[in-house]
Amino acid sequence: MRVIAGEFKGRQLKSVPTHKTRPTTDKVKEAVFHVIGPYFDGGTALDLFAGSGGLGIEALSRGIESCVFVDQQQKAIGTIYENLELLRLQNRVEVFKTDAMRALKAANKRELDFSLIFLDPPYKKFSYKELIEKILNYKLLQQEGTIICEHDASEHVPDEIGELKLVKTEQYGTNIAVSIYKEGEIV
C-alpha cells in the first residue's frame, strides 16, 4: 500500500495488522482520485472508517489542507498514527477512536464541514443512505462537496439522497464498487 500521487508519491504506508480492516487497493485509490481530483487547492476531508488512513493521506498528499480520521478499532488508530508520523502530517490532522455516528455528532457540535468525505465501512454493515442523511442533517458537507463511498459491488446505493445525486459508480474486480455523490445533475 502506497501514496499514489502528490507530495508523498511513492511512499509506503503501513496496513492495519488485523483481518477486521480491508484496505483500499492502490488501483481503486488511483481511480477514485482521478475522478474526484486529481489534485486539490486546499479544503478539508473526513476519512470515516479510516482503517490505515490511506484515503485521507492520499487527499493530503494531493493538496487537501487538513483531514479528520475516524475509526473505532484500536489497531487502526495505531496504524493511522504510524502513517501520519512517517509522513510528518501530525499538524494537519485530527484522529479519533470512536464509532461513525458519534464522530458525526461530534463534528456537528464543533460546527465542522468538509469538502471531501470518504465512507468505507465494513461491507454490508452500514446503510450509506442513513450515513449520508446524517451528514446532510448535520450540514457536514460543504456546498459543492463530494462524498465517496466504497462498497461491495453487489450492494445497491440510491441514485439520490437529499440534495445529493449519484454522479458515478464504478466497479473494480468482482467485489469492489465506488460510488460518488455530489449536488447537481446525474451524469
Short mmCIF file of C-alpha atoms in Angstrom, two decimals:
data_model
loop_
_atom_site.label_atom_id
_atom_site.label_comp_id
_atom_site.label_asym_id
_atom_site.label_seq_id
_atom_site.Cartn_x
_atom_site.Cartn_y
_atom_site.Cartn_z
CA MET A 1 0.00 0.00 0.00
CA ARG A 2 1.45 3.36 -1.02
CA VAL A 3 0.65 7.00 -1.74
CA ILE A 4 -0.18 7.23 -5.45
CA ALA A 5 0.47 10.90 -6.29
CA GLY A 6 1.29 14.33 -4.96
CA GLU A 7 3.71 15.44 -2.27
CA PHE A 8 4.22 11.94 -0.83
CA LYS A 9 4.06 9.99 -4.11
CA GLY A 10 5.53 6.50 -3.83
CA ARG A 11 5.81 6.50 -0.04
CA GLN A 12 4.81 3.18 1.53
CA LEU A 13 2.01 3.09 4.10
CA LYS A 14 1.55 0.50 6.81
CA SER A 15 -1.63 -1.54 6.75
CA VAL A 16 -3.67 -2.45 9.81
CA PRO A 17 -2.47 -5.80 11.24
CA THR A 18 -5.91 -7.39 11.52
CA HIS A 19 -8.47 -9.12 9.34
CA LYS A 20 -11.16 -6.66 10.52
CA THR A 21 -9.88 -3.91 8.23
CA ARG A 22 -9.89 -4.07 4.44
CA PRO A 23 -7.52 -1.55 2.85
CA THR A 24 -8.50 0.28 -0.32
CA THR A 25 -6.30 -1.09 -3.08
CA ASP A 26 -3.88 1.21 -4.87
CA LYS A 27 -5.76 0.61 -8.14
CA VAL A 28 -9.08 1.70 -6.62
CA LYS A 29 -7.49 4.68 -4.85
CA GLU A 30 -5.88 5.86 -8.08
CA ALA A 31 -9.17 5.56 -9.99
CA VAL A 32 -11.14 7.40 -7.29
CA PHE A 33 -8.75 10.34 -7.21
CA HIS A 34 -8.67 10.50 -10.99
CA VAL A 35 -12.43 11.13 -10.85
CA ILE A 36 -12.65 13.48 -7.85
CA GLY A 37 -9.39 15.42 -8.22
CA PRO A 38 -6.89 14.50 -9.11
CA TYR A 39 -5.37 17.42 -7.13
CA PHE A 40 -6.86 19.91 -4.70
CA ASP A 41 -6.22 23.51 -3.80
CA GLY A 42 -6.88 23.27 -0.06
CA GLY A 43 -10.07 22.01 1.52
CA THR A 44 -10.87 19.66 4.37
CA ALA A 45 -11.52 15.93 4.40
CA LEU A 46 -13.20 13.41 6.70
CA ASP A 47 -11.96 9.82 6.46
CA LEU A 48 -14.70 7.91 8.31
CA PHE A 49 -13.93 4.21 8.89
CA ALA A 50 -10.35 5.26 8.14
CA GLY A 51 -8.56 1.93 8.62
CA SER A 52 -4.91 2.72 7.89
CA GLY A 53 -5.79 6.28 6.81
CA GLY A 54 -4.84 5.66 3.19
CA LEU A 55 -7.66 7.67 1.59
CA GLY A 56 -7.23 10.71 3.82
CA ILE A 57 -3.45 10.60 3.46
CA GLU A 58 -3.81 10.41 -0.33
CA ALA A 59 -6.05 13.50 -0.19
CA LEU A 60 -3.47 15.34 1.96
CA SER A 61 -0.72 14.37 -0.48
CA ARG A 62 -2.78 15.80 -3.34
CA GLY A 63 -3.41 19.18 -1.72
CA ILE A 64 -6.20 18.84 0.84
CA GLU A 65 -5.24 21.15 3.72
CA SER A 66 -6.48 19.07 6.68
CA CYS A 67 -8.16 15.78 7.45
CA VAL A 68 -10.07 14.18 10.31
CA PHE A 69 -9.55 10.41 10.64
CA VAL A 70 -12.07 8.24 12.50
CA ASP A 71 -12.01 4.54 13.28
CA GLN A 72 -13.24 2.51 16.24
CA GLN A 73 -10.57 -0.21 16.08
CA GLN A 74 -7.52 0.43 18.29
CA LYS A 75 -5.15 -1.29 15.83
CA ALA A 76 -6.42 1.00 13.05
CA ILE A 77 -5.87 4.11 15.18
CA GLY A 78 -2.32 2.97 15.96
CA THR A 79 -1.63 2.40 12.26
CA ILE A 80 -3.03 5.82 11.32
CA TYR A 81 -0.70 7.46 13.84
CA GLU A 82 2.28 5.47 12.48
CA ASN A 83 1.49 6.50 8.89
CA LEU A 84 0.99 10.15 9.84
CA GLU A 85 4.29 10.14 11.73
CA LEU A 86 6.11 8.56 8.76
CA LEU A 87 4.96 11.45 6.57
CA ARG A 88 5.14 14.13 9.30
CA LEU A 89 1.49 15.07 8.85
CA GLN A 90 0.51 15.31 12.53
CA ASN A 91 -0.03 19.10 12.39
CA ARG A 92 -2.61 18.80 9.57
CA VAL A 93 -4.86 16.15 11.09
CA GLU A 94 -7.06 15.02 13.95
CA VAL A 95 -7.54 11.34 14.80
CA PHE A 96 -10.45 9.95 16.81
CA LYS A 97 -11.13 6.46 18.14
CA THR A 98 -14.91 6.30 18.11
CA ASP A 99 -17.79 4.93 16.08
CA ALA A 100 -19.04 6.72 12.98
CA MET A 101 -22.31 8.08 14.37
CA ARG A 102 -20.63 9.56 17.46
CA ALA A 103 -17.97 11.10 15.23
CA LEU A 104 -20.59 12.74 13.01
CA LYS A 105 -22.43 14.07 16.07
CA ALA A 106 -19.16 15.46 17.50
CA ALA A 107 -18.29 17.11 14.17
CA ASN A 108 -21.73 18.72 14.17
CA LYS A 109 -21.25 20.08 17.71
CA ARG A 110 -17.90 21.54 16.62
CA GLU A 111 -19.59 23.03 13.52
CA LEU A 112 -17.10 21.35 11.19
CA ASP A 113 -17.70 20.91 7.49
CA PHE A 114 -15.79 19.07 4.82
CA SER A 115 -15.14 19.34 1.10
CA LEU A 116 -14.42 15.57 0.85
CA ILE A 117 -15.94 12.77 2.89
CA PHE A 118 -14.75 9.18 2.50
CA LEU A 119 -17.14 6.43 3.62
CA ASP A 120 -15.55 3.00 3.60
CA PRO A 121 -17.31 0.99 6.32
CA PRO A 122 -17.19 -2.79 6.65
CA TYR A 123 -19.11 -4.07 3.64
CA LYS A 124 -22.85 -4.65 4.14
CA LYS A 125 -22.75 -3.46 7.77
CA PHE A 126 -23.94 0.13 7.34
CA SER A 127 -26.62 1.91 5.36
CA TYR A 128 -25.00 4.50 3.12
CA LYS A 129 -28.35 6.25 2.91
CA GLU A 130 -28.51 6.63 6.70
CA LEU A 131 -24.88 7.77 6.94
CA ILE A 132 -25.29 10.36 4.20
CA GLU A 133 -28.63 11.59 5.59
CA LYS A 134 -26.91 12.14 8.95
CA ILE A 135 -24.08 14.02 7.22
CA LEU A 136 -26.61 16.22 5.43
CA ASN A 137 -28.74 16.80 8.55
CA TYR A 138 -25.64 17.90 10.45
CA LYS A 139 -24.55 20.08 7.49
CA LEU A 140 -21.10 18.46 7.46
CA LEU A 141 -20.66 18.57 3.66
CA GLN A 142 -19.62 21.89 2.16
CA GLN A 143 -21.51 23.24 -0.82
CA GLU A 144 -20.10 21.52 -3.91
CA GLY A 145 -18.50 18.92 -1.62
CA THR A 146 -18.10 15.26 -2.56
CA ILE A 147 -18.91 12.03 -0.74
CA ILE A 148 -17.05 8.91 -1.86
CA CYS A 149 -18.49 5.53 -0.83
CA GLU A 150 -16.57 2.29 -1.22
CA HIS A 151 -18.90 -0.69 -1.01
CA ASP A 152 -19.49 -4.28 -2.00
CA ALA A 153 -20.27 -4.42 -5.73
CA SER A 154 -23.49 -6.33 -5.03
CA GLU A 155 -24.77 -3.57 -2.74
CA HIS A 156 -27.25 -1.09 -4.22
CA VAL A 157 -26.81 2.58 -3.39
CA PRO A 158 -29.59 5.12 -4.08
CA ASP A 159 -29.48 7.50 -7.05
CA GLU A 160 -30.36 10.42 -4.77
CA ILE A 161 -30.02 11.16 -1.08
CA GLY A 162 -31.41 14.54 -0.08
CA GLU A 163 -29.96 17.12 -2.46
CA LEU A 164 -27.10 14.81 -3.43
CA LYS A 165 -27.05 12.88 -6.66
CA LEU A 166 -25.11 9.76 -7.50
CA VAL A 167 -22.75 11.08 -10.18
CA LYS A 168 -20.71 7.96 -10.79
CA THR A 169 -20.42 4.32 -9.79
CA GLU A 170 -17.51 2.18 -10.93
CA GLN A 171 -16.89 -1.48 -10.23
CA TYR A 172 -13.36 -2.80 -9.63
CA GLY A 173 -12.94 -6.54 -9.90
CA THR A 174 -15.81 -8.71 -8.70
CA ASN A 175 -16.27 -7.33 -5.18
CA ILE A 176 -15.47 -3.61 -5.02
CA ALA A 177 -17.53 -0.66 -6.18
CA VAL A 178 -17.09 3.06 -5.59
CA SER A 179 -19.99 5.50 -5.75
CA ILE A 180 -19.59 9.27 -5.76
CA TYR A 181 -22.23 11.76 -4.60
CA LYS A 182 -22.40 15.50 -5.27
CA GLU A 183 -25.03 18.16 -5.60
CA GLY A 184 -26.23 18.61 -9.14
CA GLU A 185 -27.15 16.53 -12.12
CA ILE A 186 -26.65 12.81 -12.58
CA VAL A 187 -24.10 12.12 -15.35
#
